[in-house]
Structure formats: C-alpha cells, structure tokens
mmCIF file of N, CA, C and O in Angstrom:
data_model
loop_
_atom_site.group_PDB
_atom_site.id
_atom_site.type_symbol
_atom_site.label_atom_id
_atom_site.label_comp_id
_atom_site.label_asym_id
_atom_site.label_seq_id
_atom_site.Cartn_x
_atom_site.Cartn_y
_atom_site.Cartn_z
ATOM 1 N N MET A 1 178.326 2.516 11.538
ATOM 2 C CA MET A 1 177.696 1.017 11.603
ATOM 3 C C MET A 1 176.382 1.197 12.251
ATOM 4 O O MET A 1 175.699 1.949 13.138
ATOM 5 N N HIS A 2 175.522 0.957 11.474
ATOM 6 C CA HIS A 2 173.806 0.415 11.600
ATOM 7 C C HIS A 2 174.035 -0.489 13.101
ATOM 8 O O HIS A 2 174.274 -1.640 13.115
ATOM 9 N N ILE A 3 173.190 0.423 13.972
ATOM 10 C CA ILE A 3 172.715 -0.541 15.344
ATOM 11 C C ILE A 3 172.367 -2.084 15.056
ATOM 12 O O ILE A 3 172.798 -3.085 15.925
ATOM 13 N N LEU A 4 171.295 -2.448 14.142
ATOM 14 C CA LEU A 4 170.968 -3.691 14.215
ATOM 15 C C LEU A 4 171.721 -4.599 12.845
ATOM 16 O O LEU A 4 171.278 -5.290 12.454
ATOM 17 N N SER A 5 172.703 -4.395 12.739
ATOM 18 C CA SER A 5 174.169 -5.234 11.801
ATOM 19 C C SER A 5 174.010 -6.243 12.202
ATOM 20 O O SER A 5 175.455 -6.832 11.658
ATOM 21 N N GLY A 6 173.678 -6.795 13.104
ATOM 22 C CA GLY A 6 174.377 -8.281 13.610
ATOM 23 C C GLY A 6 175.473 -8.399 14.336
ATOM 24 O O GLY A 6 176.261 -7.381 14.583
ATOM 25 N N GLY A 7 176.192 -9.594 14.421
ATOM 26 C CA GLY A 7 177.319 -9.530 14.943
ATOM 27 C C GLY A 7 176.733 -9.676 16.265
ATOM 28 O O GLY A 7 175.972 -9.979 17.205
ATOM 29 N N LYS A 8 178.146 -9.618 17.274
ATOM 30 C CA LYS A 8 177.853 -9.409 18.704
ATOM 31 C C LYS A 8 177.530 -8.553 19.161
ATOM 32 O O LYS A 8 177.959 -7.761 18.465
ATOM 33 N N ARG A 9 177.034 -8.443 20.608
ATOM 34 C CA ARG A 9 176.565 -7.593 21.173
ATOM 35 C C ARG A 9 175.770 -6.455 19.874
ATOM 36 O O ARG A 9 175.498 -5.454 20.385
ATOM 37 N N ILE A 10 174.750 -7.411 19.630
ATOM 38 C CA ILE A 10 173.934 -6.746 18.635
ATOM 39 C C ILE A 10 172.536 -5.727 19.528
ATOM 40 O O ILE A 10 172.309 -4.881 20.195
ATOM 41 N N PHE A 11 172.242 -6.989 21.073
ATOM 42 C CA PHE A 11 171.498 -6.188 22.557
ATOM 43 C C PHE A 11 172.052 -4.853 22.685
ATOM 44 O O PHE A 11 171.273 -4.304 23.184
ATOM 45 N N ARG A 12 173.295 -5.475 23.358
ATOM 46 C CA ARG A 12 173.802 -4.102 24.122
ATOM 47 C C ARG A 12 173.855 -2.986 22.903
ATOM 48 O O ARG A 12 173.693 -1.798 23.581
ATOM 49 N N ARG A 13 174.516 -2.862 21.420
ATOM 50 C CA ARG A 13 174.121 -1.702 20.902
ATOM 51 C C ARG A 13 172.411 -1.221 20.609
ATOM 52 O O ARG A 13 172.379 0.313 20.909
ATOM 53 N N PHE A 14 171.809 -2.223 20.860
ATOM 54 C CA PHE A 14 170.321 -1.648 20.926
ATOM 55 C C PHE A 14 170.212 -0.747 22.255
ATOM 56 O O PHE A 14 169.361 0.369 22.059
ATOM 57 N N LYS A 15 170.639 -1.460 23.077
ATOM 58 C CA LYS A 15 169.921 -0.951 24.582
ATOM 59 C C LYS A 15 170.575 0.716 24.775
ATOM 60 O O LYS A 15 170.101 1.335 25.394
ATOM 61 N N ASP A 16 171.849 0.605 24.328
ATOM 62 C CA ASP A 16 172.808 2.056 24.297
ATOM 63 C C ASP A 16 172.256 2.692 23.322
ATOM 64 O O ASP A 16 171.948 3.797 23.898
ATOM 65 N N ALA A 17 171.611 2.487 22.285
ATOM 66 C CA ALA A 17 170.772 3.349 21.295
ATOM 67 C C ALA A 17 169.048 3.934 22.101
ATOM 68 O O ALA A 17 169.229 5.161 21.999
ATOM 69 N N LEU A 18 169.128 2.937 22.963
ATOM 70 C CA LEU A 18 167.809 3.381 23.317
ATOM 71 C C LEU A 18 167.948 3.916 24.871
ATOM 72 O O LEU A 18 166.931 4.554 25.190
ATOM 73 N N SER A 19 169.076 4.064 25.448
ATOM 74 C CA SER A 19 169.480 4.831 26.523
ATOM 75 C C SER A 19 169.275 6.183 26.561
ATOM 76 O O SER A 19 168.807 6.781 27.793
ATOM 77 N N SER A 20 169.167 7.218 25.384
ATOM 78 C CA SER A 20 169.134 8.127 25.438
ATOM 79 C C SER A 20 167.491 8.610 26.119
ATOM 80 O O SER A 20 167.194 9.945 26.060
ATOM 81 N N ASP A 21 166.671 7.288 25.899
ATOM 82 C CA ASP A 21 165.167 7.648 25.875
ATOM 83 C C ASP A 21 164.594 6.579 26.916
ATOM 84 O O ASP A 21 164.137 5.539 26.644
ATOM 85 N N SER A 22 164.668 6.960 28.351
ATOM 86 C CA SER A 22 164.371 6.043 29.255
ATOM 87 C C SER A 22 162.669 5.596 28.851
ATOM 88 O O SER A 22 162.906 4.376 29.733
ATOM 89 N N GLU A 23 161.415 6.360 28.898
ATOM 90 C CA GLU A 23 160.364 5.359 28.442
ATOM 91 C C GLU A 23 160.334 4.373 26.994
ATOM 92 O O GLU A 23 160.148 3.279 27.638
ATOM 93 N N GLN A 24 161.329 4.686 26.120
ATOM 94 C CA GLN A 24 161.521 3.634 25.287
ATOM 95 C C GLN A 24 162.611 2.469 26.005
ATOM 96 O O GLN A 24 162.006 1.016 25.626
ATOM 97 N N LEU A 25 163.546 2.693 26.609
ATOM 98 C CA LEU A 25 164.163 1.763 27.176
ATOM 99 C C LEU A 25 163.589 0.806 27.827
ATOM 100 O O LEU A 25 163.539 -0.544 28.219
ATOM 101 N N GLU A 26 162.330 1.427 28.820
ATOM 102 C CA GLU A 26 161.496 0.811 29.779
ATOM 103 C C GLU A 26 160.367 -0.405 28.859
ATOM 104 O O GLU A 26 160.292 -1.289 29.930
ATOM 105 N N ARG A 27 160.417 0.284 27.857
ATOM 106 C CA ARG A 27 159.193 -0.365 27.126
ATOM 107 C C ARG A 27 159.899 -1.557 26.339
ATOM 108 O O ARG A 27 159.197 -2.694 26.768
ATOM 109 N N TYR A 28 161.134 -1.674 25.993
ATOM 110 C CA TYR A 28 162.061 -2.306 25.569
ATOM 111 C C TYR A 28 162.227 -3.252 26.806
ATOM 112 O O TYR A 28 162.097 -4.986 26.826
ATOM 113 N N TYR A 29 162.580 -3.016 28.309
ATOM 114 C CA TYR A 29 162.615 -4.131 29.468
ATOM 115 C C TYR A 29 161.300 -4.902 29.190
ATOM 116 O O TYR A 29 161.490 -5.585 29.994
ATOM 117 N N GLN A 30 160.382 -4.395 29.056
ATOM 118 C CA GLN A 30 159.173 -4.497 29.667
ATOM 119 C C GLN A 30 158.411 -5.833 28.467
ATOM 120 O O GLN A 30 158.221 -7.246 29.070
ATOM 121 N N PHE A 31 158.959 -5.487 27.218
ATOM 122 C CA PHE A 31 158.577 -6.288 26.605
ATOM 123 C C PHE A 31 159.367 -8.012 26.539
ATOM 124 O O PHE A 31 158.947 -8.692 26.486
ATOM 125 N N VAL A 32 160.572 -7.308 26.757
ATOM 126 C CA VAL A 32 161.956 -8.359 27.273
ATOM 127 C C VAL A 32 161.143 -9.530 28.020
ATOM 128 O O VAL A 32 161.154 -10.553 28.035
ATOM 129 N N GLU A 33 160.943 -9.261 29.330
ATOM 130 C CA GLU A 33 160.027 -9.938 30.369
ATOM 131 C C GLU A 33 159.067 -10.430 30.171
ATOM 132 O O GLU A 33 158.840 -11.457 30.379
ATOM 133 N N GLU A 34 158.211 -9.853 29.362
ATOM 134 C CA GLU A 34 156.820 -10.642 29.023
ATOM 135 C C GLU A 34 157.247 -11.437 28.282
ATOM 136 O O GLU A 34 156.586 -12.587 28.074
ATOM 137 N N GLN A 35 157.989 -11.274 27.004
ATOM 138 C CA GLN A 35 158.699 -12.893 26.124
ATOM 139 C C GLN A 35 159.423 -13.928 26.981
ATOM 140 O O GLN A 35 158.967 -15.218 26.749
ATOM 141 N N ASN A 36 159.454 -13.408 27.859
ATOM 142 C CA ASN A 36 160.502 -14.382 28.898
ATOM 143 C C ASN A 36 159.946 -15.318 29.753
ATOM 144 O O ASN A 36 160.003 -16.473 29.495
ATOM 145 N N ARG A 37 158.824 -14.556 30.105
ATOM 146 C CA ARG A 37 157.687 -15.259 30.828
ATOM 147 C C ARG A 37 156.903 -16.199 30.036
ATOM 148 O O ARG A 37 156.823 -17.680 30.119
ATOM 149 N N LYS A 38 156.576 -15.743 28.693
ATOM 150 C CA LYS A 38 155.998 -16.925 27.809
ATOM 151 C C LYS A 38 156.922 -17.657 27.036
ATOM 152 O O LYS A 38 155.791 -19.317 27.516
ATOM 153 N N ARG A 39 158.150 -18.014 26.995
ATOM 154 C CA ARG A 39 159.065 -18.799 26.648
ATOM 155 C C ARG A 39 158.681 -19.880 27.741
ATOM 156 O O ARG A 39 158.954 -21.180 27.294
ATOM 157 N N VAL A 40 159.166 -19.208 29.017
ATOM 158 C CA VAL A 40 159.630 -20.227 30.171
ATOM 159 C C VAL A 40 158.006 -21.175 30.355
ATOM 160 O O VAL A 40 157.942 -22.296 30.676
ATOM 161 N N SER A 41 156.902 -20.298 30.165
ATOM 162 C CA SER A 41 155.712 -20.897 30.694
ATOM 163 C C SER A 41 155.306 -21.892 29.269
ATOM 164 O O SER A 41 154.853 -22.723 29.669
ATOM 165 N N ASN A 42 155.547 -21.547 28.710
ATOM 166 C CA ASN A 42 155.338 -23.007 27.373
ATOM 167 C C ASN A 42 156.332 -23.984 27.143
ATOM 168 O O ASN A 42 156.316 -25.192 27.266
ATOM 169 N N TRP A 43 157.593 -23.685 27.655
ATOM 170 C CA TRP A 43 158.619 -24.749 27.834
ATOM 171 C C TRP A 43 158.067 -25.567 29.375
ATOM 172 O O TRP A 43 157.906 -26.881 28.900
ATOM 173 N N LEU A 44 157.486 -24.880 30.163
ATOM 174 C CA LEU A 44 157.201 -25.499 31.321
ATOM 175 C C LEU A 44 155.848 -26.764 30.646
ATOM 176 O O LEU A 44 155.672 -27.838 31.173
ATOM 177 N N LYS A 45 155.113 -26.107 30.187
ATOM 178 C CA LYS A 45 154.277 -26.668 29.751
ATOM 179 C C LYS A 45 154.566 -27.995 28.744
ATOM 180 O O LYS A 45 153.523 -29.233 28.897
ATOM 181 N N SER A 46 155.285 -27.424 27.956
ATOM 182 C CA SER A 46 156.344 -28.882 27.266
ATOM 183 C C SER A 46 156.149 -29.799 27.884
ATOM 184 O O SER A 46 156.643 -31.267 27.348
ATOM 185 N N ILE A 47 156.835 -29.814 28.752
ATOM 186 C CA ILE A 47 157.483 -31.007 30.111
ATOM 187 C C ILE A 47 156.293 -31.373 30.534
ATOM 188 O O ILE A 47 156.654 -31.998 31.704
ATOM 189 N N GLU A 48 154.913 -30.473 30.675
ATOM 190 C CA GLU A 48 154.076 -31.455 31.426
ATOM 191 C C GLU A 48 154.619 -30.644 33.051
ATOM 192 O O GLU A 48 153.738 -31.321 33.672
ATOM 193 N N VAL A 49 154.816 -29.876 33.335
ATOM 194 C CA VAL A 49 154.716 -29.301 34.451
ATOM 195 C C VAL A 49 153.423 -27.914 34.408
ATOM 196 O O VAL A 49 153.873 -26.815 33.902
ATOM 197 N N LYS A 50 153.155 -28.189 35.625
ATOM 198 C CA LYS A 50 151.927 -27.460 35.941
ATOM 199 C C LYS A 50 152.570 -26.136 36.783
ATOM 200 O O LYS A 50 153.179 -26.237 37.882
ATOM 201 N N LEU A 51 152.111 -24.783 35.803
ATOM 202 C CA LEU A 51 152.443 -23.977 36.985
ATOM 203 C C LEU A 51 151.540 -23.341 37.581
ATOM 204 O O LEU A 51 150.208 -23.322 37.026
ATOM 205 N N ILE A 52 151.827 -22.998 38.878
ATOM 206 C CA ILE A 52 150.861 -22.366 39.680
ATOM 207 C C ILE A 52 151.397 -21.509 40.725
ATOM 208 O O ILE A 52 152.249 -21.354 40.853
ATOM 209 N N LEU A 53 150.312 -20.030 40.161
ATOM 210 C CA LEU A 53 150.765 -18.210 40.527
ATOM 211 C C LEU A 53 149.601 -18.129 41.552
ATOM 212 O O LEU A 53 148.525 -18.523 41.662
ATOM 213 N N GLU A 54 150.547 -17.618 42.224
ATOM 214 C CA GLU A 54 149.679 -17.313 43.606
ATOM 215 C C GLU A 54 149.412 -16.124 43.665
ATOM 216 O O GLU A 54 150.094 -14.878 42.842
#
C-alpha cells in the first residue's frame, strides 16, 4: 500500500513512515505548527480580530 494513497488515516501513515527518522519527523511537526499558526492568523484577520503578540 502506498503511504499517500488517500483514505482515512493518511497523516497517521505518513507520520509512521517518518518515525524511523527523528530529524524528518521533527521537520514535519515544525511545518505543521507553522501552517497552523498562519491559518489561525489569517482567520483572525478575516474576522477583524487584532492579534497582540508579547
């Protein structure tokens, strides 16, 4: 079965494939966190909420 063949648990299979390489797994988690921050920031801007970072 191809890891990225869609269906349920696609991200679980992808992370499982990366689990043997801790450096790549960490890169994946950093990427996900960065993308989530961007999405939340864009959403807040879209509803005109000003984000104050300390």
